[in-house]
mmCIF file of N, CA and C in Angstrom:
data_model
loop_
_atom_site.group_PDB
_atom_site.id
_atom_site.type_symbol
_atom_site.label_atom_id
_atom_site.label_comp_id
_atom_site.label_asym_id
_atom_site.label_seq_id
_atom_site.Cartn_x
_atom_site.Cartn_y
_atom_site.Cartn_z
ATOM 1 N N UNK A 196 -20.255 48.705 -147.358
ATOM 2 C CA UNK A 196 -20.159 48.023 -146.071
ATOM 3 C C UNK A 196 -18.768 48.175 -145.330
ATOM 4 N N UNK A 197 -19.205 48.832 -144.301
ATOM 5 C CA UNK A 197 -17.407 48.557 -143.638
ATOM 6 C C UNK A 197 -18.089 47.948 -142.474
ATOM 7 N N UNK A 198 -17.087 47.465 -141.826
ATOM 8 C CA UNK A 198 -16.767 46.610 -141.071
ATOM 9 C C UNK A 198 -16.367 47.031 -139.451
ATOM 10 N N UNK A 199 -16.740 47.041 -138.221
ATOM 11 C CA UNK A 199 -15.858 47.238 -137.625
ATOM 12 C C UNK A 199 -15.068 46.867 -136.804
ATOM 13 N N UNK A 200 -14.066 46.819 -136.570
ATOM 14 C CA UNK A 200 -12.632 46.144 -135.781
ATOM 15 C C UNK A 200 -13.013 45.650 -134.986
ATOM 16 N N UNK A 201 -13.928 46.267 -134.234
ATOM 17 C CA UNK A 201 -14.019 45.895 -132.471
ATOM 18 C C UNK A 201 -15.117 44.765 -132.451
ATOM 19 N N UNK A 202 -15.786 44.517 -133.607
ATOM 20 C CA UNK A 202 -17.092 43.660 -133.466
ATOM 21 C C UNK A 202 -16.902 42.551 -132.787
ATOM 22 N N UNK A 203 -16.112 41.891 -133.454
ATOM 23 C CA UNK A 203 -15.144 40.385 -132.863
ATOM 24 C C UNK A 203 -14.851 40.611 -131.786
ATOM 25 N N UNK A 204 -13.849 41.259 -131.341
ATOM 26 C CA UNK A 204 -12.971 42.117 -129.811
ATOM 27 C C UNK A 204 -13.503 42.282 -129.072
ATOM 28 N N UNK A 205 -14.543 42.839 -128.921
ATOM 29 C CA UNK A 205 -15.412 43.027 -127.649
ATOM 30 C C UNK A 205 -16.075 41.504 -127.222
ATOM 31 N N UNK A 206 -16.574 41.123 -128.071
ATOM 32 C CA UNK A 206 -17.346 39.822 -127.203
ATOM 33 C C UNK A 206 -16.347 38.603 -126.693
ATOM 34 N N UNK A 207 -15.370 38.612 -127.601
ATOM 35 C CA UNK A 207 -14.376 37.984 -126.974
ATOM 36 C C UNK A 207 -13.477 38.060 -126.066
ATOM 37 N N UNK A 208 -13.753 39.649 -125.467
ATOM 38 C CA UNK A 208 -12.657 39.696 -124.619
ATOM 39 C C UNK A 208 -13.463 39.715 -123.340
ATOM 40 N N UNK A 209 -14.967 40.370 -123.701
ATOM 41 C CA UNK A 209 -16.159 40.062 -122.864
ATOM 42 C C UNK A 209 -15.771 38.641 -122.078
ATOM 43 N N UNK A 210 -16.354 37.514 -123.013
ATOM 44 C CA UNK A 210 -15.947 36.450 -122.427
ATOM 45 C C UNK A 210 -14.803 35.696 -121.944
ATOM 46 N N UNK A 211 -13.557 36.097 -122.247
ATOM 47 C CA UNK A 211 -12.395 35.956 -121.753
ATOM 48 C C UNK A 211 -12.618 36.532 -120.252
ATOM 49 N N UNK A 212 -13.120 37.880 -120.030
ATOM 50 C CA UNK A 212 -12.593 38.578 -118.801
ATOM 51 C C UNK A 212 -13.791 37.936 -118.027
ATOM 52 N N UNK A 213 -15.001 37.186 -117.939
ATOM 53 C CA UNK A 213 -16.183 36.517 -117.730
ATOM 54 C C UNK A 213 -15.624 34.742 -116.741
ATOM 55 N N UNK A 214 -14.870 34.707 -118.103
ATOM 56 C CA UNK A 214 -13.921 33.244 -117.357
ATOM 57 C C UNK A 214 -13.011 33.359 -116.303
ATOM 58 N N UNK A 215 -11.983 34.180 -116.827
ATOM 59 C CA UNK A 215 -11.146 34.602 -115.729
ATOM 60 C C UNK A 215 -11.319 34.852 -114.644
ATOM 61 N N UNK A 216 -12.617 35.723 -114.446
ATOM 62 C CA UNK A 216 -13.292 36.207 -112.814
ATOM 63 C C UNK A 216 -13.602 35.139 -112.339
ATOM 64 N N UNK A 217 -14.364 34.451 -113.847
ATOM 65 C CA UNK A 217 -15.721 33.145 -112.735
ATOM 66 C C UNK A 217 -14.499 32.030 -111.983
ATOM 67 N N UNK A 218 -12.996 32.067 -112.517
ATOM 68 C CA UNK A 218 -11.918 31.184 -112.167
ATOM 69 C C UNK A 218 -11.406 31.184 -110.306
ATOM 70 N N UNK A 219 -11.507 32.760 -110.221
ATOM 71 C CA UNK A 219 -11.019 33.453 -109.036
ATOM 72 C C UNK A 219 -12.045 33.807 -108.396
ATOM 73 N N UNK A 220 -13.349 33.279 -108.559
ATOM 74 C CA UNK A 220 -13.923 33.475 -107.632
ATOM 75 C C UNK A 220 -14.815 32.523 -106.848
ATOM 76 N N UNK A 221 -14.243 30.786 -107.557
ATOM 77 C CA UNK A 221 -14.376 29.691 -107.206
ATOM 78 C C UNK A 221 -13.367 29.216 -105.786
ATOM 79 N N UNK A 222 -14.137 29.193 -104.654
ATOM 80 C CA UNK A 222 -13.260 28.997 -103.885
ATOM 81 C C UNK A 222 -12.489 27.461 -103.422
ATOM 82 N N UNK A 223 -11.363 27.773 -102.943
ATOM 83 C CA UNK A 223 -10.142 26.153 -103.273
ATOM 84 C C UNK A 223 -10.930 25.510 -102.766
ATOM 85 N N UNK A 224 -11.231 24.318 -103.355
ATOM 86 C CA UNK A 224 -12.102 23.053 -102.473
ATOM 87 C C UNK A 224 -10.602 22.155 -101.289
ATOM 88 N N UNK A 225 -10.951 22.249 -100.156
ATOM 89 C CA UNK A 225 -10.048 21.288 -99.670
ATOM 90 C C UNK A 225 -10.457 20.133 -99.224
ATOM 91 N N UNK A 226 -10.007 19.052 -98.590
ATOM 92 C CA UNK A 226 -10.184 17.793 -98.285
ATOM 93 C C UNK A 226 -9.395 17.280 -97.030
ATOM 94 N N UNK A 227 -10.228 16.188 -96.391
ATOM 95 C CA UNK A 227 -9.507 15.864 -95.215
ATOM 96 C C UNK A 227 -8.280 15.559 -95.593
ATOM 97 N N UNK A 228 -7.789 15.304 -96.370
ATOM 98 C CA UNK A 228 -6.251 14.706 -96.535
ATOM 99 C C UNK A 228 -5.524 16.045 -96.166
ATOM 100 N N UNK A 229 -6.273 16.947 -97.038
ATOM 101 C CA UNK A 229 -5.372 18.512 -96.896
ATOM 102 C C UNK A 229 -4.680 18.684 -95.614
ATOM 103 N N UNK A 230 -5.450 18.307 -94.236
ATOM 104 C CA UNK A 230 -5.091 18.333 -93.062
ATOM 105 C C UNK A 230 -4.132 16.942 -92.387
ATOM 106 N N UNK A 231 -3.585 17.309 -91.167
ATOM 107 C CA UNK A 231 -2.517 16.371 -90.277
ATOM 108 C C UNK A 231 -2.386 16.233 -88.930
ATOM 109 N N UNK A 232 -2.429 15.505 -88.274
ATOM 110 C CA UNK A 232 -1.955 15.995 -86.445
ATOM 111 C C UNK A 232 -0.691 15.611 -86.571
ATOM 112 N N UNK A 233 0.324 16.667 -86.063
ATOM 113 C CA UNK A 233 1.772 16.080 -85.655
ATOM 114 C C UNK A 233 2.301 16.302 -83.910
ATOM 115 N N UNK A 234 2.866 15.945 -83.479
ATOM 116 C CA UNK A 234 3.113 15.540 -81.775
ATOM 117 C C UNK A 234 4.016 16.923 -82.173
ATOM 118 N N UNK A 235 3.684 18.060 -80.639
ATOM 119 C CA UNK A 235 4.520 18.314 -80.841
ATOM 120 C C UNK A 235 6.020 17.953 -80.111
ATOM 121 N N UNK A 236 5.578 17.509 -78.891
ATOM 122 C CA UNK A 236 6.946 16.386 -78.581
ATOM 123 C C UNK A 236 6.674 15.227 -78.746
ATOM 124 N N UNK A 237 8.140 14.514 -79.351
ATOM 125 C CA UNK A 237 8.393 13.404 -79.587
ATOM 126 C C UNK A 237 8.417 12.016 -78.538
ATOM 127 N N UNK A 238 8.493 12.911 -77.650
ATOM 128 C CA UNK A 238 8.873 12.146 -76.545
ATOM 129 C C UNK A 238 8.047 12.287 -74.956
ATOM 130 N N UNK A 239 7.539 11.881 -73.841
ATOM 131 C CA UNK A 239 6.814 11.738 -72.433
ATOM 132 C C UNK A 239 7.703 10.756 -71.713
ATOM 133 N N UNK A 240 6.892 11.711 -70.553
ATOM 134 C CA UNK A 240 8.167 10.611 -69.392
ATOM 135 C C UNK A 240 6.792 9.360 -68.841
ATOM 136 N N UNK A 241 7.259 8.560 -68.149
ATOM 137 C CA UNK A 241 6.484 7.373 -67.861
ATOM 138 C C UNK A 241 5.832 8.069 -67.317
ATOM 139 N N UNK A 242 4.612 7.729 -66.434
ATOM 140 C CA UNK A 242 3.407 7.960 -65.474
ATOM 141 C C UNK A 242 2.327 9.080 -65.939
ATOM 142 N N UNK A 243 2.104 10.187 -65.843
ATOM 143 C CA UNK A 243 1.091 10.909 -66.149
ATOM 144 C C UNK A 243 1.727 12.015 -67.101
ATOM 145 N N UNK A 244 1.357 11.996 -67.969
ATOM 146 C CA UNK A 244 1.789 12.781 -69.145
ATOM 147 C C UNK A 244 0.305 13.456 -69.587
ATOM 148 N N UNK A 245 1.022 14.610 -70.347
ATOM 149 C CA UNK A 245 0.367 15.645 -71.210
ATOM 150 C C UNK A 245 0.696 15.979 -72.670
ATOM 151 N N UNK A 246 0.115 15.082 -73.425
ATOM 152 C CA UNK A 246 0.529 14.928 -74.856
ATOM 153 C C UNK A 246 0.020 15.750 -76.051
ATOM 154 N N UNK A 247 0.584 16.558 -76.399
ATOM 155 C CA UNK A 247 0.455 17.861 -77.159
ATOM 156 C C UNK A 247 0.743 17.612 -78.687
ATOM 157 N N UNK A 248 -0.775 17.712 -79.576
ATOM 158 C CA UNK A 248 -0.764 17.362 -80.856
ATOM 159 C C UNK A 248 -1.050 18.674 -81.360
ATOM 160 N N UNK A 249 -0.977 19.281 -82.510
ATOM 161 C CA UNK A 249 -0.949 20.675 -83.291
ATOM 162 C C UNK A 249 -1.616 19.348 -84.624
ATOM 163 N N UNK A 250 -2.928 20.215 -85.430
ATOM 164 C CA UNK A 250 -3.606 19.949 -86.546
ATOM 165 C C UNK A 250 -3.313 21.107 -86.978
ATOM 166 N N UNK A 251 -2.741 20.602 -88.540
ATOM 167 C CA UNK A 251 -2.393 21.613 -89.396
ATOM 168 C C UNK A 251 -2.574 21.576 -90.487
ATOM 169 N N UNK A 252 -2.927 22.793 -91.200
ATOM 170 C CA UNK A 252 -3.562 22.582 -92.825
ATOM 171 C C UNK A 252 -2.293 22.531 -93.474
ATOM 172 N N UNK A 253 -2.212 21.252 -94.495
ATOM 173 C CA UNK A 253 -0.644 21.197 -95.419
ATOM 174 C C UNK A 253 -0.505 21.921 -96.364
ATOM 175 N N UNK A 254 -1.387 22.517 -96.436
ATOM 176 C CA UNK A 254 -1.713 23.651 -97.487
ATOM 177 C C UNK A 254 -1.146 25.283 -97.552
ATOM 178 N N UNK A 255 -1.367 25.187 -96.116
ATOM 179 C CA UNK A 255 -0.702 26.308 -95.508
ATOM 180 C C UNK A 255 0.419 26.458 -94.910
ATOM 181 N N UNK A 256 0.214 25.169 -93.984
ATOM 182 C CA UNK A 256 1.406 25.103 -92.976
ATOM 183 C C UNK A 256 0.982 25.347 -91.767
ATOM 184 N N UNK A 257 -0.714 26.208 -91.796
ATOM 185 C CA UNK A 257 -0.894 26.656 -90.268
ATOM 186 C C UNK A 257 -1.987 25.858 -89.779
ATOM 187 N N UNK A 258 -1.454 26.348 -88.373
ATOM 188 C CA UNK A 258 -2.706 25.091 -87.455
ATOM 189 C C UNK A 258 -4.469 25.714 -87.298
ATOM 190 N N UNK A 259 -4.527 24.995 -86.990
ATOM 191 C CA UNK A 259 -6.060 24.586 -87.421
ATOM 192 C C UNK A 259 -7.085 24.659 -86.215
ATOM 193 N N UNK A 260 -7.552 25.765 -85.727
ATOM 194 C CA UNK A 260 -8.092 25.790 -84.688
ATOM 195 C C UNK A 260 -9.953 25.619 -84.665
ATOM 196 N N UNK A 261 -10.305 25.140 -83.267
ATOM 197 C CA UNK A 261 -11.816 24.946 -83.478
ATOM 198 C C UNK A 261 -12.004 23.447 -84.180
ATOM 199 N N UNK A 262 -11.281 22.958 -84.266
ATOM 200 C CA UNK A 262 -11.737 20.885 -84.644
ATOM 201 C C UNK A 262 -12.285 20.759 -83.603
ATOM 202 N N UNK A 263 -12.968 19.560 -83.991
ATOM 203 C CA UNK A 263 -13.919 18.659 -82.769
ATOM 204 C C UNK A 263 -13.245 17.292 -82.897
ATOM 205 N N UNK A 264 -12.062 17.305 -81.862
ATOM 206 C CA UNK A 264 -11.137 16.158 -81.390
ATOM 207 C C UNK A 264 -12.713 14.560 -80.784
ATOM 208 N N UNK A 265 -12.918 13.608 -81.359
ATOM 209 C CA UNK A 265 -14.448 12.928 -81.074
ATOM 210 C C UNK A 265 -13.111 11.777 -80.689
ATOM 211 N N UNK A 266 -12.110 11.266 -81.456
ATOM 212 C CA UNK A 266 -11.834 9.870 -81.436
ATOM 213 C C UNK A 266 -10.519 10.118 -80.493
ATOM 214 N N UNK A 267 -10.125 8.922 -79.586
ATOM 215 C CA UNK A 267 -8.888 9.557 -79.107
ATOM 216 C C UNK A 267 -9.064 7.785 -78.473
ATOM 217 N N UNK A 268 -7.351 7.200 -79.054
ATOM 218 C CA UNK A 268 -7.226 5.955 -78.433
ATOM 219 C C UNK A 268 -5.517 5.989 -77.984
ATOM 220 N N UNK A 269 -5.037 5.729 -76.915
ATOM 221 C CA UNK A 269 -3.492 5.819 -76.937
ATOM 222 C C UNK A 269 -3.195 4.065 -76.783
ATOM 223 N N UNK A 270 -2.308 3.694 -77.186
ATOM 224 C CA UNK A 270 -1.930 1.998 -76.940
ATOM 225 C C UNK A 270 -0.543 2.285 -77.262
ATOM 226 N N UNK A 271 -0.016 0.405 -77.460
ATOM 227 C CA UNK A 271 1.280 0.472 -77.685
ATOM 228 C C UNK A 271 1.431 -0.314 -78.366
ATOM 229 N N UNK A 272 0.551 -0.070 -79.521
ATOM 230 C CA UNK A 272 0.668 -1.430 -80.805
ATOM 231 C C UNK A 272 2.012 -1.083 -81.513
ATOM 232 N N UNK A 273 2.696 -0.039 -81.578
ATOM 233 C CA UNK A 273 3.845 0.062 -82.096
ATOM 234 C C UNK A 273 5.288 -0.788 -81.855
ATOM 235 N N UNK A 274 4.626 -1.290 -79.813
ATOM 236 C CA UNK A 274 6.004 -2.429 -79.677
ATOM 237 C C UNK A 274 5.033 -4.048 -79.096
ATOM 238 N N UNK A 275 4.044 -3.747 -80.659
ATOM 239 C CA UNK A 275 3.391 -5.444 -80.494
ATOM 240 C C UNK A 275 2.785 -5.812 -79.435
ATOM 241 N N UNK A 276 2.071 -4.611 -78.727
ATOM 242 C CA UNK A 276 0.772 -4.521 -77.572
ATOM 243 C C UNK A 276 -0.276 -4.133 -77.665
ATOM 244 N N UNK A 277 -0.869 -4.220 -78.636
ATOM 245 C CA UNK A 277 -2.141 -3.327 -78.954
ATOM 246 C C UNK A 277 -3.266 -3.586 -77.445
ATOM 247 N N UNK A 278 -3.203 -4.718 -77.183
ATOM 248 C CA UNK A 278 -3.677 -4.786 -76.217
ATOM 249 C C UNK A 278 -3.814 -3.933 -74.928
ATOM 250 N N UNK A 279 -2.522 -3.430 -74.890
ATOM 251 C CA UNK A 279 -1.973 -2.653 -73.749
ATOM 252 C C UNK A 279 -2.197 -1.193 -74.221
ATOM 253 N N UNK A 280 -3.660 -0.193 -73.569
ATOM 254 C CA UNK A 280 -4.110 0.789 -73.744
ATOM 255 C C UNK A 280 -4.260 1.173 -72.689
ATOM 256 N N UNK A 281 -4.429 2.809 -72.658
ATOM 257 C CA UNK A 281 -4.648 3.543 -71.618
ATOM 258 C C UNK A 281 -5.676 4.389 -72.470
ATOM 259 N N UNK A 282 -6.330 5.156 -71.128
ATOM 260 C CA UNK A 282 -7.051 6.415 -71.061
ATOM 261 C C UNK A 282 -6.940 7.900 -71.618
ATOM 262 N N UNK A 283 -7.258 8.319 -72.355
ATOM 263 C CA UNK A 283 -6.839 9.569 -73.131
ATOM 264 C C UNK A 283 -8.129 10.722 -72.386
ATOM 265 N N UNK A 284 -7.714 11.388 -72.068
ATOM 266 C CA UNK A 284 -8.387 12.781 -71.307
ATOM 267 C C UNK A 284 -8.284 13.875 -72.391
ATOM 268 N N UNK A 285 -9.181 14.599 -73.013
ATOM 269 C CA UNK A 285 -8.562 15.962 -73.751
ATOM 270 C C UNK A 285 -8.822 17.546 -72.714
ATOM 271 N N UNK A 286 -8.014 17.792 -72.594
ATOM 272 C CA UNK A 286 -7.570 19.419 -71.471
ATOM 273 C C UNK A 286 -6.916 19.933 -72.331
ATOM 274 N N UNK A 287 -7.707 20.991 -71.541
ATOM 275 C CA UNK A 287 -7.986 22.756 -72.296
ATOM 276 C C UNK A 287 -6.717 22.873 -72.831
ATOM 277 N N UNK A 288 -6.382 23.658 -73.962
ATOM 278 C CA UNK A 288 -5.231 24.276 -74.623
ATOM 279 C C UNK A 288 -5.234 26.052 -74.742
ATOM 280 N N UNK A 289 -3.951 26.237 -74.124
ATOM 281 C CA UNK A 289 -4.175 28.035 -74.305
ATOM 282 C C UNK A 289 -3.453 27.924 -76.218
ATOM 283 N N UNK A 290 -2.943 27.366 -76.478
ATOM 284 C CA UNK A 290 -2.428 27.753 -77.948
ATOM 285 C C UNK A 290 -3.419 27.210 -79.133
ATOM 286 N N UNK A 291 -4.143 28.377 -80.015
ATOM 287 C CA UNK A 291 -5.062 27.738 -81.120
ATOM 288 C C UNK A 291 -4.031 26.889 -82.285
ATOM 289 N N UNK A 292 -4.967 25.459 -82.362
ATOM 290 C CA UNK A 292 -4.644 24.827 -83.087
ATOM 291 C C UNK A 292 -3.800 23.425 -82.575
ATOM 292 N N UNK A 293 -3.757 23.453 -81.171
ATOM 293 C CA UNK A 293 -3.030 22.782 -80.340
ATOM 294 C C UNK A 293 -3.826 22.097 -79.157
ATOM 295 N N UNK A 294 -3.996 20.854 -79.541
ATOM 296 C CA UNK A 294 -4.759 20.275 -78.830
ATOM 297 C C UNK A 294 -4.041 19.045 -77.698
ATOM 298 N N UNK A 295 -4.185 19.381 -76.814
ATOM 299 C CA UNK A 295 -3.451 18.579 -75.313
ATOM 300 C C UNK A 295 -4.411 17.314 -74.912
ATOM 301 N N UNK A 296 -4.127 16.790 -73.829
ATOM 302 C CA UNK A 296 -4.390 14.879 -74.124
ATOM 303 C C UNK A 296 -3.735 14.573 -72.259
ATOM 304 N N UNK A 297 -4.183 14.288 -71.793
ATOM 305 C CA UNK A 297 -4.290 13.814 -70.557
ATOM 306 C C UNK A 297 -4.037 12.013 -70.596
ATOM 307 N N UNK A 298 -3.173 11.519 -70.830
ATOM 308 C CA UNK A 298 -2.724 9.660 -70.215
ATOM 309 C C UNK A 298 -1.757 9.610 -68.937
ATOM 310 N N UNK A 299 -2.129 8.546 -69.019
ATOM 311 C CA UNK A 299 -1.035 7.834 -67.762
ATOM 312 C C UNK A 299 -0.183 6.505 -68.768
ATOM 313 N N UNK A 300 0.987 7.016 -68.687
ATOM 314 C CA UNK A 300 1.947 6.343 -69.514
ATOM 315 C C UNK A 300 2.895 5.391 -68.512
ATOM 316 N N UNK A 301 1.905 3.989 -68.455
ATOM 317 C CA UNK A 301 2.121 2.626 -67.787
ATOM 318 C C UNK A 301 3.931 2.209 -67.848
ATOM 319 N N UNK A 302 4.306 2.228 -68.942
ATOM 320 C CA UNK A 302 5.759 1.829 -69.497
ATOM 321 C C UNK A 302 6.593 2.132 -70.451
ATOM 322 N N UNK A 303 7.756 2.393 -70.098
ATOM 323 C CA UNK A 303 8.537 2.659 -71.514
ATOM 324 C C UNK A 303 8.456 2.116 -72.723
ATOM 325 N N UNK A 304 8.507 2.817 -73.749
ATOM 326 C CA UNK A 304 8.390 2.088 -75.174
ATOM 327 C C UNK A 304 7.671 3.288 -76.469
ATOM 328 N N UNK A 305 6.991 2.359 -77.082
ATOM 329 C CA UNK A 305 6.402 3.236 -78.310
ATOM 330 C C UNK A 305 4.836 3.339 -78.131
ATOM 331 N N UNK A 306 4.266 4.807 -77.981
ATOM 332 C CA UNK A 306 2.671 4.709 -77.669
ATOM 333 C C UNK A 306 2.700 4.975 -78.971
ATOM 334 N N UNK A 307 1.064 4.646 -79.275
ATOM 335 C CA UNK A 307 0.315 4.936 -80.859
ATOM 336 C C UNK A 307 -0.685 5.551 -80.420
ATOM 337 N N UNK A 308 -1.342 7.276 -80.366
ATOM 338 C CA UNK A 308 -1.897 7.961 -80.403
ATOM 339 C C UNK A 308 -3.086 8.213 -81.696
ATOM 340 N N UNK A 309 -4.544 7.514 -81.941
ATOM 341 C CA UNK A 309 -4.868 7.521 -82.914
ATOM 342 C C UNK A 309 -5.994 9.016 -82.339
ATOM 343 N N UNK A 310 -6.026 9.455 -83.538
ATOM 344 C CA UNK A 310 -7.041 10.336 -83.382
ATOM 345 C C UNK A 310 -8.159 10.524 -84.866
ATOM 346 N N UNK A 311 -9.260 11.357 -84.655
ATOM 347 C CA UNK A 311 -10.235 11.554 -85.078
ATOM 348 C C UNK A 311 -10.986 13.057 -85.023
ATOM 349 N N UNK A 312 -10.978 14.099 -86.097
ATOM 350 C CA UNK A 312 -11.715 15.107 -85.931
ATOM 351 C C UNK A 312 -12.355 15.700 -87.303
ATOM 352 N N UNK A 313 -13.365 16.843 -86.462
ATOM 353 C CA UNK A 313 -14.015 16.890 -87.550
ATOM 354 C C UNK A 313 -13.213 18.493 -87.813
ATOM 355 N N UNK A 314 -13.367 19.345 -89.080
ATOM 356 C CA UNK A 314 -12.053 20.655 -89.079
ATOM 357 C C UNK A 314 -14.012 21.294 -89.359
ATOM 358 N N UNK A 315 -14.140 22.476 -89.284
ATOM 359 C CA UNK A 315 -15.233 23.277 -89.324
ATOM 360 C C UNK A 315 -15.062 23.523 -90.669
ATOM 361 N N UNK A 316 -16.699 23.833 -91.522
ATOM 362 C CA UNK A 316 -16.216 24.080 -92.604
ATOM 363 C C UNK A 316 -15.786 22.817 -93.728
ATOM 364 N N UNK A 317 -15.418 21.484 -93.188
ATOM 365 C CA UNK A 317 -14.964 20.654 -93.917
ATOM 366 C C UNK A 317 -16.135 19.097 -94.072
ATOM 367 N N UNK A 318 -15.679 18.850 -94.789
ATOM 368 C CA UNK A 318 -16.535 17.288 -95.175
ATOM 369 C C UNK A 318 -16.116 15.937 -95.136
ATOM 370 N N UNK A 319 -16.081 15.158 -93.612
ATOM 371 C CA UNK A 319 -15.705 14.501 -93.877
ATOM 372 C C UNK A 319 -14.810 14.377 -92.553
ATOM 373 N N UNK A 320 -13.907 13.432 -92.309
ATOM 374 C CA UNK A 320 -13.671 13.262 -90.666
ATOM 375 C C UNK A 320 -11.740 13.028 -90.616
ATOM 376 N N UNK A 321 -10.851 13.738 -90.294
ATOM 377 C CA UNK A 321 -9.391 13.898 -90.090
ATOM 378 C C UNK A 321 -8.661 12.685 -89.274
ATOM 379 N N UNK A 322 -8.061 11.808 -90.239
ATOM 380 C CA UNK A 322 -7.765 10.757 -88.653
ATOM 381 C C UNK A 322 -6.178 10.359 -89.126
ATOM 382 N N UNK A 323 -5.712 10.512 -88.354
ATOM 383 C CA UNK A 323 -4.409 10.175 -87.883
ATOM 384 C C UNK A 323 -3.909 9.270 -86.682
ATOM 385 N N UNK A 324 -2.715 8.774 -87.013
ATOM 386 C CA UNK A 324 -2.244 7.700 -86.462
ATOM 387 C C UNK A 324 -0.190 8.492 -85.677
ATOM 388 N N UNK A 325 -0.294 8.784 -84.534
ATOM 389 C CA UNK A 325 1.165 9.144 -84.032
ATOM 390 C C UNK A 325 1.833 8.685 -83.216
ATOM 391 N N UNK A 326 3.407 8.075 -83.658
ATOM 392 C CA UNK A 326 3.733 7.306 -82.848
ATOM 393 C C UNK A 326 4.782 8.669 -81.365
ATOM 394 N N UNK A 327 4.570 8.317 -80.267
ATOM 395 C CA UNK A 327 5.577 8.785 -78.863
ATOM 396 C C UNK A 327 6.135 7.911 -78.105
ATOM 397 N N UNK A 328 7.433 8.109 -77.822
ATOM 398 C CA UNK A 328 8.135 7.793 -77.306
ATOM 399 C C UNK A 328 8.130 7.816 -75.645
ATOM 400 N N UNK A 329 7.581 6.490 -74.912
ATOM 401 C CA UNK A 329 7.614 7.298 -72.822
ATOM 402 C C UNK A 329 8.598 6.302 -72.638
ATOM 403 N N UNK A 330 9.460 7.661 -71.636
ATOM 404 C CA UNK A 330 10.883 7.082 -71.272
ATOM 405 C C UNK A 330 10.715 7.714 -69.774
ATOM 406 N N UNK A 331 11.758 7.490 -69.326
ATOM 407 C CA UNK A 331 11.985 7.688 -67.729
ATOM 408 C C UNK A 331 12.470 9.085 -67.395
#
């Protein structure tokens, strides 16, 4: 009785191919911690201001368009005046992944912008706090 030398090699090769193919077929799982907001400009003028932020996928470094920003707060907590808050209104943006907000910065100092957003296709909420400087 002669043994076929390929009798063991073929099933092993097929199993290896199936395992490596399935590894490539699995989608990369993202987490809301893979995203962050960043200020487009670190400083704004006192008075009526437009504050632009970019939502970035930290894995690729690319901006994330079409997120739904639903929680917005702007206060002076970095200067120990958290009660000094102002209204924040989202305004249209022409650049994908950049979100713009209109606010009245009533005084010089550091203002904290708190944001929360839902990224399409992800579970959970992206939350971030950014500090910008208001100057004359």
